[in-house]
Coordinates of C-alpha atoms and ligand atoms in Angstrom, one line a residue:
X51 CA 0.0 0.0 0.0
X52 CA 1.6 3.3 -1.0
X53 CA 1.8 5.8 1.8
X54 CA 0.4 9.3 1.7
X55 CA 2.7 12.3 1.6
X56 CA 0.1 14.3 3.4
X57 CA -2.1 13.5 6.4
X58 CA -5.7 14.6 6.0
X59 CA -6.9 16.6 9.1
X60 CA -9.6 19.2 9.7
X61 CA -8.2 22.5 10.8
X62 CA -10.4 24.5 13.2
X63 CA -10.8 27.9 11.6
X64 CA -14.1 29.2 13.2
X65 CA -13.5 32.8 14.4
X66 CA -9.8 32.5 13.5
X67 CA -8.1 34.5 10.7
X68 CA -7.3 32.9 7.4
X69 CA -5.3 35.2 5.1
X70 CA -5.7 35.0 1.4
X71 CA -3.3 37.1 -0.7
X72 CA -4.1 38.0 -4.3
X73 CA -6.6 40.0 -6.3
X74 CA -7.6 37.7 -9.2
X75 CA -9.7 34.6 -9.9
X76 CA -7.4 32.2 -8.0
X77 CA -7.8 34.3 -4.8
X78 CA -11.5 34.6 -5.4
X79 CA -11.8 30.8 -5.7
X80 CA -10.0 30.4 -2.3
X81 CA -12.3 33.0 -0.8
X82 CA -15.3 31.0 -1.9
X83 CA -13.8 27.8 -0.6
X84 CA -13.0 29.2 2.8
X85 CA -16.3 31.0 2.7
X86 CA -17.9 27.5 3.4
X87 CA -16.3 27.8 6.9
X88 CA -16.7 30.1 9.8
X89 CA -13.2 31.5 9.4
X90 CA -12.6 35.2 9.5
X91 CA -11.3 35.9 6.0
X92 CA -8.6 38.5 5.5
X93 CA -8.0 39.2 1.9
X94 CA -4.9 41.2 0.9
X95 CA -5.0 42.7 -2.6
X96 CA -3.6 46.0 -3.9
X97 CA -5.8 45.7 -7.0
X98 CA -8.8 43.5 -6.3
X99 CA -10.8 42.5 -9.4
X100 CA -14.6 42.8 -9.4
X101 CA -15.2 39.1 -8.9
X102 CA -13.1 39.1 -5.8
X103 CA -14.8 42.3 -4.5
X104 CA -18.2 40.7 -4.9
X105 CA -17.2 37.5 -3.1
X106 CA -15.6 39.5 -0.3
X107 CA -18.8 41.6 0.1
X108 CA -21.0 38.5 0.0
X109 CA -19.1 36.6 2.6
X110 CA -18.4 39.5 4.9
X111 CA -14.6 39.1 4.5
X112 CA -12.1 41.9 5.3
X113 CA -10.4 43.4 2.3
X114 CA -7.0 45.1 2.8
X115 CA -6.2 47.1 -0.4
X116 CA -2.4 47.3 0.1
X117 CA 0.6 45.5 -1.4
X118 CA 1.4 42.4 0.7
X119 CA 3.4 42.9 3.8
X120 CA 4.3 40.3 6.4
X121 CA 2.2 42.0 9.1
X122 CA -0.9 41.0 7.0
X123 CA -0.3 37.5 8.3
X124 CA -0.6 38.4 12.0
X125 CA -2.8 35.9 14.0
X126 CA -3.5 33.9 10.9
X127 CA -3.9 30.1 11.3
X128 CA -3.6 29.4 7.5
X129 CA -2.2 31.4 4.6
X130 CA -3.0 31.2 0.9
X131 CA -0.7 32.7 -1.6
X132 CA -2.9 33.3 -4.6
X133 CA -1.4 36.2 -6.5
X134 CA -0.7 33.9 -9.5
X135 CA 2.8 35.6 -9.7
X136 CA 5.6 33.2 -8.8
X137 CA 8.0 35.8 -7.2
X138 CA 5.2 37.4 -5.2
X139 CA 3.8 34.0 -4.1
X140 CA 7.2 32.8 -3.1
X141 CA 7.8 35.9 -1.0
X142 CA 4.4 35.3 0.8
X143 CA 5.2 31.7 1.4
X144 CA 8.6 32.7 2.9
X145 CA 6.9 35.3 5.1
X146 CA 4.4 32.7 6.4
X147 CA 7.1 30.1 7.1
X148 CA 9.2 32.6 9.0
X149 CA 6.3 32.9 11.5
X150 CA 5.4 29.1 11.2
X151 CA 2.0 29.5 9.7
X152 CA 1.2 26.7 7.2
X153 CA 0.9 28.1 3.7
X154 CA -0.7 27.0 0.5
X155 CA 0.6 28.4 -2.8
X156 CA -2.0 28.1 -5.5
X157 CA -1.0 25.7 -8.3
X158 CA 2.5 25.1 -6.8
X159 CA 2.3 21.9 -4.8
X160 CA 6.1 21.9 -4.2
X161 CA 5.8 25.2 -2.3
X162 CA 2.8 24.0 -0.2
X163 CA 2.7 23.0 3.5
X164 CA -0.9 21.8 2.9
X165 CA -3.1 21.4 -0.2
X166 CA -6.8 22.1 -0.3
X167 CA -9.3 19.3 -0.9
X168 CA -12.3 19.2 -3.1
X169 CA -15.0 19.6 -0.5
X170 CA -18.4 17.9 -0.1
X171 CA -20.0 20.1 2.5
X172 CA -22.9 18.7 4.6
X173 CA -21.9 20.7 7.7
X174 CA -21.2 19.5 10.2
X175 CA -20.4 16.5 8.1
X176 CA -17.6 17.1 5.6
X177 CA -15.8 15.0 3.1
X178 CA -12.5 16.2 1.8
X179 CA -11.0 14.7 -1.3
X180 CA -7.4 15.2 -2.1
X181 CA -4.8 14.0 -4.6
X182 CA -1.8 15.6 -2.8
X183 CA -2.2 18.4 -5.3
X184 CA -1.4 16.2 -8.2
X185 CA -4.8 15.9 -10.0
X186 CA -7.3 18.5 -8.8
X187 CA -9.6 17.8 -11.7
X188 CA -9.8 14.1 -10.7
X189 CA -10.6 15.2 -7.2
X190 CA -13.5 17.3 -8.4
X191 CA -14.8 14.4 -10.5
X192 CA -14.8 12.2 -7.5
X193 CA -16.5 14.9 -5.5
X194 CA -19.3 15.1 -8.1
X195 CA -20.0 11.4 -7.6
X196 CA -20.1 11.7 -3.9
X197 CA -22.3 14.7 -4.0
X198 CA -24.8 12.7 -5.9
X199 CA -24.7 9.9 -3.4
X200 CA -25.5 12.0 -0.3
X201 CA -28.8 13.6 0.6
X202 CA -28.5 17.4 0.4
X203 CA -29.6 17.7 4.1
X204 CA -27.4 15.0 5.5
X205 CA -26.0 17.5 7.9
X206 CA -29.4 17.6 9.6
X207 CA -29.0 14.0 10.5
X208 CA -25.8 14.7 12.3
X209 CA -27.4 17.4 14.4
X210 CA -30.4 15.1 15.0
X211 CA -28.2 12.3 16.2
X212 CA -26.3 14.6 18.4
X213 CA -29.5 15.6 20.1
X214 CA -30.5 12.0 20.6
X215 CA -27.1 10.7 21.8
X216 CA -27.6 11.1 25.5
X217 CA -31.0 9.4 25.4
X218 CA -29.7 6.5 23.4
X219 CA -26.8 6.1 25.8
X220 CA -29.2 5.9 28.7
X221 CA -31.5 3.4 27.1
X222 CA -29.1 1.1 25.4
X223 CA -25.8 -0.4 26.7
X224 CA -22.7 0.5 24.7
X225 CA -21.9 -2.2 22.2
X226 CA -23.7 -4.2 19.5
X227 CA -27.3 -3.2 20.4
X228 CA -26.4 0.5 20.4
X229 CA -24.4 0.2 17.2
X230 CA -27.3 -1.6 15.5
X231 CA -29.8 1.0 16.6
X232 CA -27.7 3.8 15.0
X233 CA -27.1 1.8 11.9
X234 CA -30.8 1.4 11.5
X235 CA -31.6 5.0 12.5
X236 CA -29.3 6.4 9.8
X237 CA -30.8 4.3 7.1
X238 CA -34.5 3.7 7.8
X239 CA -37.6 5.7 8.7
X240 CA -35.9 7.7 11.3
X241 CA -33.4 9.2 8.8
X242 CA -36.0 9.5 6.1
X243 CA -38.1 11.7 8.5
X244 CA -35.1 13.8 9.7
X245 CA -34.0 14.4 6.2
X246 CA -37.5 15.5 5.2
X247 CA -37.3 18.1 8.0
X248 CA -39.7 16.3 10.3
X249 CA -37.4 16.3 13.3
X250 CA -40.2 15.7 15.8
X251 CA -41.4 12.7 13.8
X252 CA -37.9 11.3 13.5
X253 CA -37.5 11.6 17.3
X254 CA -40.8 9.8 18.0
X255 CA -39.8 7.0 15.7
X256 CA -36.4 6.7 17.2
X257 CA -37.8 6.6 20.7
X258 CA -40.3 4.0 19.6
X259 CA -37.5 1.8 18.2
X260 CA -35.5 2.4 21.4
X261 CA -38.2 1.3 23.8
X262 CA -37.9 -2.4 24.5
X263 CA -40.1 -4.7 22.6
X264 CA -41.2 -2.2 20.0
X265 CA -41.1 -3.8 16.5
X266 CA -38.9 -1.9 14.2
X267 CA -41.0 0.1 11.8
X268 CA -40.4 -0.3 8.1
X269 CA -40.7 2.5 5.6
X270 CA -41.9 2.6 2.0
X271 CA -40.7 4.9 -0.8
X272 CA -43.0 5.1 -3.8
X273 CA -40.5 5.9 -6.5
X274 CA -40.8 7.1 -10.1
X275 CA -38.2 5.1 -12.1
X276 CA -38.6 7.4 -15.2
X277 CA -39.2 6.1 -18.7
X278 CA -36.5 3.5 -18.6
X279 CA -33.0 4.9 -19.1
X280 CA -30.9 4.5 -16.0
X281 CA -29.7 8.0 -16.1
X282 CA -33.2 9.5 -16.1
X283 CA -33.7 8.4 -12.5
X284 CA -33.5 11.2 -10.0
X285 CA -30.5 11.3 -7.7
X286 CA -32.9 10.8 -4.8
X287 CA -34.3 7.7 -6.4
X288 CA -30.9 6.3 -7.0
X289 CA -29.8 7.0 -3.4
X290 CA -32.9 5.3 -1.9
X291 CA -32.5 2.3 -4.2
X292 CA -29.0 1.8 -2.7
X293 CA -30.5 1.7 0.8
X294 CA -33.6 -0.4 0.7
X295 CA -34.0 -4.1 1.6
X296 CA -36.7 -4.9 -0.8
X297 CA -37.6 -3.6 -4.3
X298 CA -41.1 -4.1 -5.5
X299 CA -41.3 -3.3 -9.2
X300 CA -43.6 -3.3 -12.2
X301 CA -42.9 -5.1 -15.5
X302 CA -42.4 -1.8 -17.3
X303 CA -39.3 -0.9 -15.2
X304 CA -36.3 -2.2 -17.1
X305 CA -33.9 -4.6 -15.5
X306 CA -31.0 -2.1 -15.7
X307 CA -32.9 0.2 -13.4
X308 CA -33.8 -2.6 -11.0
X309 CA -30.2 -3.6 -11.0
X310 CA -29.3 -0.2 -9.6
X311 CA -30.5 -1.3 -6.2
X312 CA -28.4 -2.7 -3.4
X313 CA -27.0 -6.0 -4.6
X314 CA -28.4 -8.0 -1.8
X315 CA -31.8 -6.3 -1.8
X316 CA -34.7 -8.7 -2.5
X317 CA -36.5 -8.1 -5.8
X318 CA -40.2 -8.7 -6.1
X319 CA -41.8 -8.4 -9.5
X320 CA -45.5 -7.5 -9.5
X321 CA -45.3 -6.9 -13.2
X322 CA -48.5 -5.5 -14.5
X323 CA -48.3 -5.7 -18.3
X324 CA -51.3 -5.6 -20.5
X325 CA -52.4 -9.2 -20.8
X326 CA -50.5 -11.0 -18.1
X327 CA -51.1 -9.8 -14.5
X328 CA -48.6 -11.2 -12.1
X329 CA -50.1 -9.7 -9.0
X330 CA -53.4 -7.9 -8.5
X331 CA -53.5 -4.4 -7.0
X332 CA -54.7 -5.9 -3.7
X333 CA -51.8 -8.3 -3.7
X334 CA -49.3 -5.5 -4.3
X335 CA -50.7 -3.5 -1.4
X336 CA -50.6 -6.6 0.8
X337 CA -46.9 -7.1 -0.1
X338 CA -46.0 -3.5 0.6
X339 CA -47.7 -3.6 4.0
X340 CA -46.3 -7.0 4.9
X341 CA -42.7 -6.1 4.1
X342 CA -42.8 -2.8 5.9
X343 CA -44.5 -4.4 8.9
X344 CA -41.6 -6.8 9.0
X345 CA -39.3 -3.8 9.6
X346 CA -37.9 -3.7 6.1
X347 CA -37.2 -0.7 4.0
X348 CA -39.2 -1.0 0.8
X349 CA -38.9 0.7 -2.6
X350 CA -42.0 0.5 -4.7
X351 CA -40.6 1.2 -8.1
X352 CA -43.0 2.4 -10.8
X353 CA -42.3 3.5 -14.3
X354 CA -42.4 7.2 -15.1
X355 CA -43.9 9.2 -12.3
X356 CA -45.8 7.3 -9.6
X357 CA -48.5 9.9 -9.5
X358 CA -49.4 9.6 -13.2
X359 CA -51.6 6.6 -14.1
X360 CA -49.7 4.6 -11.4
X361 CA -52.5 3.6 -9.1
X362 CA -50.4 5.0 -6.4
X363 CA -53.4 6.6 -4.7
X364 CA -54.6 3.1 -3.7
X365 CA -51.2 2.1 -2.5
X366 CA -50.9 5.3 -0.4
X367 CA -54.3 4.7 1.1
X368 CA -53.4 1.1 2.0
X369 CA -50.2 2.2 3.6
X370 CA -51.9 4.9 5.6
X371 CA -54.6 2.5 6.8
X372 CA -51.9 0.1 7.9
X373 CA -50.0 2.9 9.7
X374 CA -46.9 2.4 7.5
X375 CA -44.9 5.6 6.9
X376 CA -44.1 6.4 3.3
X377 CA -42.9 9.1 0.9
X378 CA -43.1 9.6 -2.8
X379 CA -40.1 10.2 -5.0
X380 CA -41.1 11.8 -8.3
X381 CA -39.9 10.6 -11.7
X382 CA -39.8 11.7 -15.3
X383 CA -43.2 10.8 -16.7
X384 CA -43.5 9.2 -20.2
X385 CA -45.0 12.3 -21.7
X386 CA -41.9 14.3 -20.9
X387 CA -39.6 11.6 -22.2
X388 CA -41.6 11.3 -25.4
X389 CA -41.6 15.0 -26.0
X390 CA -37.9 15.1 -25.5
X391 CA -37.4 12.2 -27.9
X392 CA -39.6 13.7 -30.6
X393 CA -38.1 17.2 -29.9
X394 CA -41.6 18.7 -29.7
X395 CA -42.7 21.3 -27.1
X396 CA -45.7 20.5 -25.0
X397 CA -46.7 24.1 -24.5
X398 CA -46.1 26.8 -27.0
X399 CA -46.6 30.5 -26.5
X400 CA -49.7 31.7 -28.2
X401 CA -50.5 28.2 -29.5
X402 CA -50.9 25.8 -26.6
X403 CA -51.0 26.9 -23.0
X404 CA -52.3 23.8 -21.3
X405 CA -51.3 20.2 -21.2
X406 CA -53.5 17.2 -20.6
X407 CA -52.4 13.8 -19.3
X408 CA -55.0 11.5 -20.7
X409 CA -55.5 7.8 -20.9
X410 CA -56.9 5.8 -23.8
X411 CA -57.3 2.8 -21.6
X412 CA -60.9 3.2 -20.6
X413 CA -62.1 4.4 -24.0
X414 CA -64.8 2.1 -25.0
X415 CA -67.8 2.2 -27.3
X416 CA -68.9 5.5 -28.7
X417 CA -68.2 7.7 -25.7
X418 CA -66.2 10.9 -26.1
X419 CA -63.3 11.1 -23.7
X420 CA -63.9 13.7 -21.0
X421 CA -60.7 15.5 -22.1
X422 CA -61.8 16.0 -25.7
X423 CA -63.1 19.5 -24.9
X424 CA -59.7 20.5 -23.7
X425 CA -58.2 19.2 -26.9
X426 CA -60.7 21.3 -28.9
X427 CA -59.7 24.2 -26.8
X428 CA -56.1 23.9 -28.0
X429 CA -54.5 21.9 -25.2
X430 CA -51.7 19.5 -26.0
X431 CA -52.9 16.0 -25.1
X432 CA -50.5 13.2 -24.0
X433 CA -52.3 9.9 -24.3
X434 CA -51.0 7.1 -22.1
X435 CA -51.9 3.4 -22.7
X436 CA -53.3 4.5 -26.1
X437 CA -51.8 2.1 -28.7
X438 CA -54.6 -0.3 -29.1
X439 CA -57.2 2.5 -29.0
X440 CA -55.4 5.0 -31.1
X441 CA -57.9 4.7 -33.9
X442 CA -60.8 5.2 -31.6
X443 CA -59.2 8.2 -30.0
X444 CA -58.6 9.8 -33.3
X445 CA -62.2 9.1 -34.5
X446 CA -63.8 10.5 -31.4
X447 CA -61.7 13.6 -31.5
X448 CA -62.5 14.3 -35.2
X449 CA -66.2 13.6 -34.6
X450 CA -66.0 16.2 -31.9
X451 CA -64.6 18.7 -34.3
X452 CA -60.9 18.5 -34.0
X453 CA -59.2 18.8 -37.4
X454 CA -57.8 15.7 -39.0
X455 CA -54.8 17.8 -39.8
X456 CA -53.9 18.3 -36.2
X457 CA -50.3 17.2 -35.8
X458 CA -49.6 14.0 -33.7
X459 CA -46.5 12.2 -32.7
X460 CA -46.3 8.7 -31.2
X461 CA -43.1 7.6 -29.4
X462 CA -42.6 4.0 -28.8
X463 CA -40.0 3.0 -26.1
X464 CA -39.2 6.6 -25.3
X465 CA -35.8 6.8 -23.7
X466 CA -35.3 3.1 -24.0
X467 CA -33.5 0.8 -26.4
X468 CA -35.6 0.4 -29.6
X469 CA -37.0 3.9 -29.4
X470 CA -39.1 4.9 -32.5
X471 CA -40.7 8.2 -33.2
X472 CA -43.7 8.4 -35.5
X473 CA -45.2 11.6 -36.7
X474 CA -48.2 12.5 -38.8
X475 CA -51.7 14.0 -38.6
X476 CA -54.6 13.0 -36.4
X477 CA -56.3 11.3 -39.4
X478 CA -53.3 9.0 -39.7
X479 CA -53.4 7.9 -36.1
X480 CA -55.4 4.7 -36.7
X481 CA -52.3 3.4 -38.6
X482 CA -50.4 3.3 -35.3
X483 CA -52.3 0.1 -34.2
X484 CA -50.4 -1.8 -37.0
X485 CA -47.2 0.1 -36.8
X486 CA -46.3 -0.2 -33.2
X487 CA -44.7 -3.2 -31.6
X488 CA -47.5 -4.8 -29.6
X489 CA -45.3 -5.3 -26.5
X490 CA -43.7 -1.9 -26.3
X491 CA -45.1 1.2 -24.4
X492 CA -46.3 4.0 -26.7
X493 CA -47.0 7.6 -25.8
X494 CA -49.2 9.6 -28.2
X495 CA -49.0 13.4 -28.3
X496 CA -51.7 15.4 -30.0
X497 CA -51.8 19.2 -30.6
X498 CA -50.9 22.2 -32.6
X499 CA -47.8 22.9 -30.5
X500 CA -46.2 20.0 -32.3
X501 CA -46.6 21.7 -35.7
X502 CA -43.8 24.1 -35.0
X503 CA -41.2 21.4 -34.3
X504 CA -38.8 19.9 -36.6
X505 CA -39.7 16.2 -36.7
X506 CA -38.2 15.6 -40.1
X507 CA -36.4 12.4 -39.2
X508 CA -39.5 10.8 -37.6
X509 CA -41.3 7.9 -39.3
X510 CA -44.4 8.9 -41.2
X511 CA -47.5 7.9 -39.5
X512 CA -49.7 6.9 -42.4
X513 CA -51.4 3.8 -43.7
X514 CA -49.0 3.8 -46.6
X515 CA -46.0 3.5 -44.3
X516 CA -47.1 0.3 -42.6
X517 CA -44.2 -2.1 -42.4
X518 CA -41.3 0.3 -41.8
X519 CA -38.5 -1.6 -40.1
X520 CA -37.1 -1.1 -36.6
X521 CA -34.8 1.8 -35.9
X522 CA -31.1 1.2 -36.6
Ligands
SAH695 N1 -46.5 6.2 -14.4 C1 -46.2 6.1 -15.8 C2 -47.3 5.7 -16.7 C3 -47.8 4.3 -16.4 S1 -49.1 3.9 -17.5 C4 -45.5 7.4 -16.3 O1 -45.6 8.4 -15.5 O2 -45.0 7.4 -17.3 C5 -48.2 3.0 -18.7 C6 -48.2 3.8 -20.0 O3 -47.2 4.8 -19.9 C7 -47.8 3.0 -21.2 O4 -48.9 2.4 -21.8 C8 -47.3 4.1 -22.2 O5 -48.4 4.8 -22.7 C9 -46.6 5.0 -21.2 N2 -45.2 4.8 -21.1 C10 -44.5 4.4 -20.0 N3 -43.2 4.3 -20.3 C11 -43.0 4.7 -21.6 C12 -41.9 4.8 -22.5 N4 -40.7 4.5 -22.1 N5 -42.2 5.2 -23.8 C13 -43.4 5.4 -24.2 N6 -44.5 5.4 -23.4 C14 -44.3 5.0 -22.1

């Protein structure tokens, strides 16, 4: 194992002076970095640039507009030489060393007593990433990954734990039981509540788990998995998937997304795909309640956004009835993914100012869908579950007076492998029933807003085009 040249330590700077010498962007960057701490910033610059002035003002730092002199380092605990001029920086470093204050010289690792890390700040929790000054860009790259893994309000959890520590120490003996309590608290319902800002709820839950004999409460996240691409998951969804014990998912959620969960999490498929129901809605609700009641952390993974045609209302009601705490993590709904794929706007100034999420699923007989009036009024309509009823939808809308020339787009497998975009007019929509792959999800968009877009490379949606081959 290679040994480090530097020892990572956290230097206490609250209410102490940190001196930064320099007037340009390098100095401004250090001012911003140190501005994440409670240090008293003393900036020395004979000719400060506007950017630096702005940062100084925003952070309440002291600006000394003089050429550098060793007395500017009086009382400082750290010094940054950031003039970006080698001779000047070397003189500052010498002055700092003469009075034994550790110094950092920007971009000159050889002259540094210490280097500055890339910082993930969840105060009081901090993660410092360093490469001994050798590859700062790599350090920033690693930081971005860690940023994505950690809840933005993680610091709250530290404060919360601090407030609970004495109580826990009283109620649980030091050792395994206490360690297990904290491990659970930081991952389960207690943490979820604290992170959501419900500190009182988190405390109640923690006390409940602490009191002898109480069964550990589970927690359910109803998560939108997005249209199918793994990188269209939200960071929150990704984080929760890494934590849960059980993942309950629909058939429409691709295996790559399900694979993003913790490796040893149990996967339960409740695949509802047209034609073959694996579990009824009642059974799904029973599974969610059963798993949570067993003290497990459960992710209910649904395609798109859970609140859009996801029957999540019933699941939330079942969880509420059973007293299981839950929260909802939104996702990118199919209409948004389809609009992005087809490069068509859903609203357009002066043309379409409302958007309807509609379903073709319950369209039967001769009834006009209840949203047809909105379509006539100029709204853009996104039709979910509409492939097999596309013809009926078009017919009803035209009977109601919508022009057969109204532009439509249909996106099959939006944001998934095998994506195909079809474009045409409302009168052509019935052709979709033969065009689209019977097993693939299709989202239909209807409205004048689509007319303005350039959908030149889409497949024509017309009876004549039946039989086009799959996308390359
Ligand atoms: N909650 C989901 C919708 C579930 S209903 C969401 O917010 O997207 C299922 C319907 O969604 C499908 O019949 C199809 O119309 C649409 N859909 C879901 N994923 C899709 C995708 N990747 N491409 C096109 N349509 C999709």
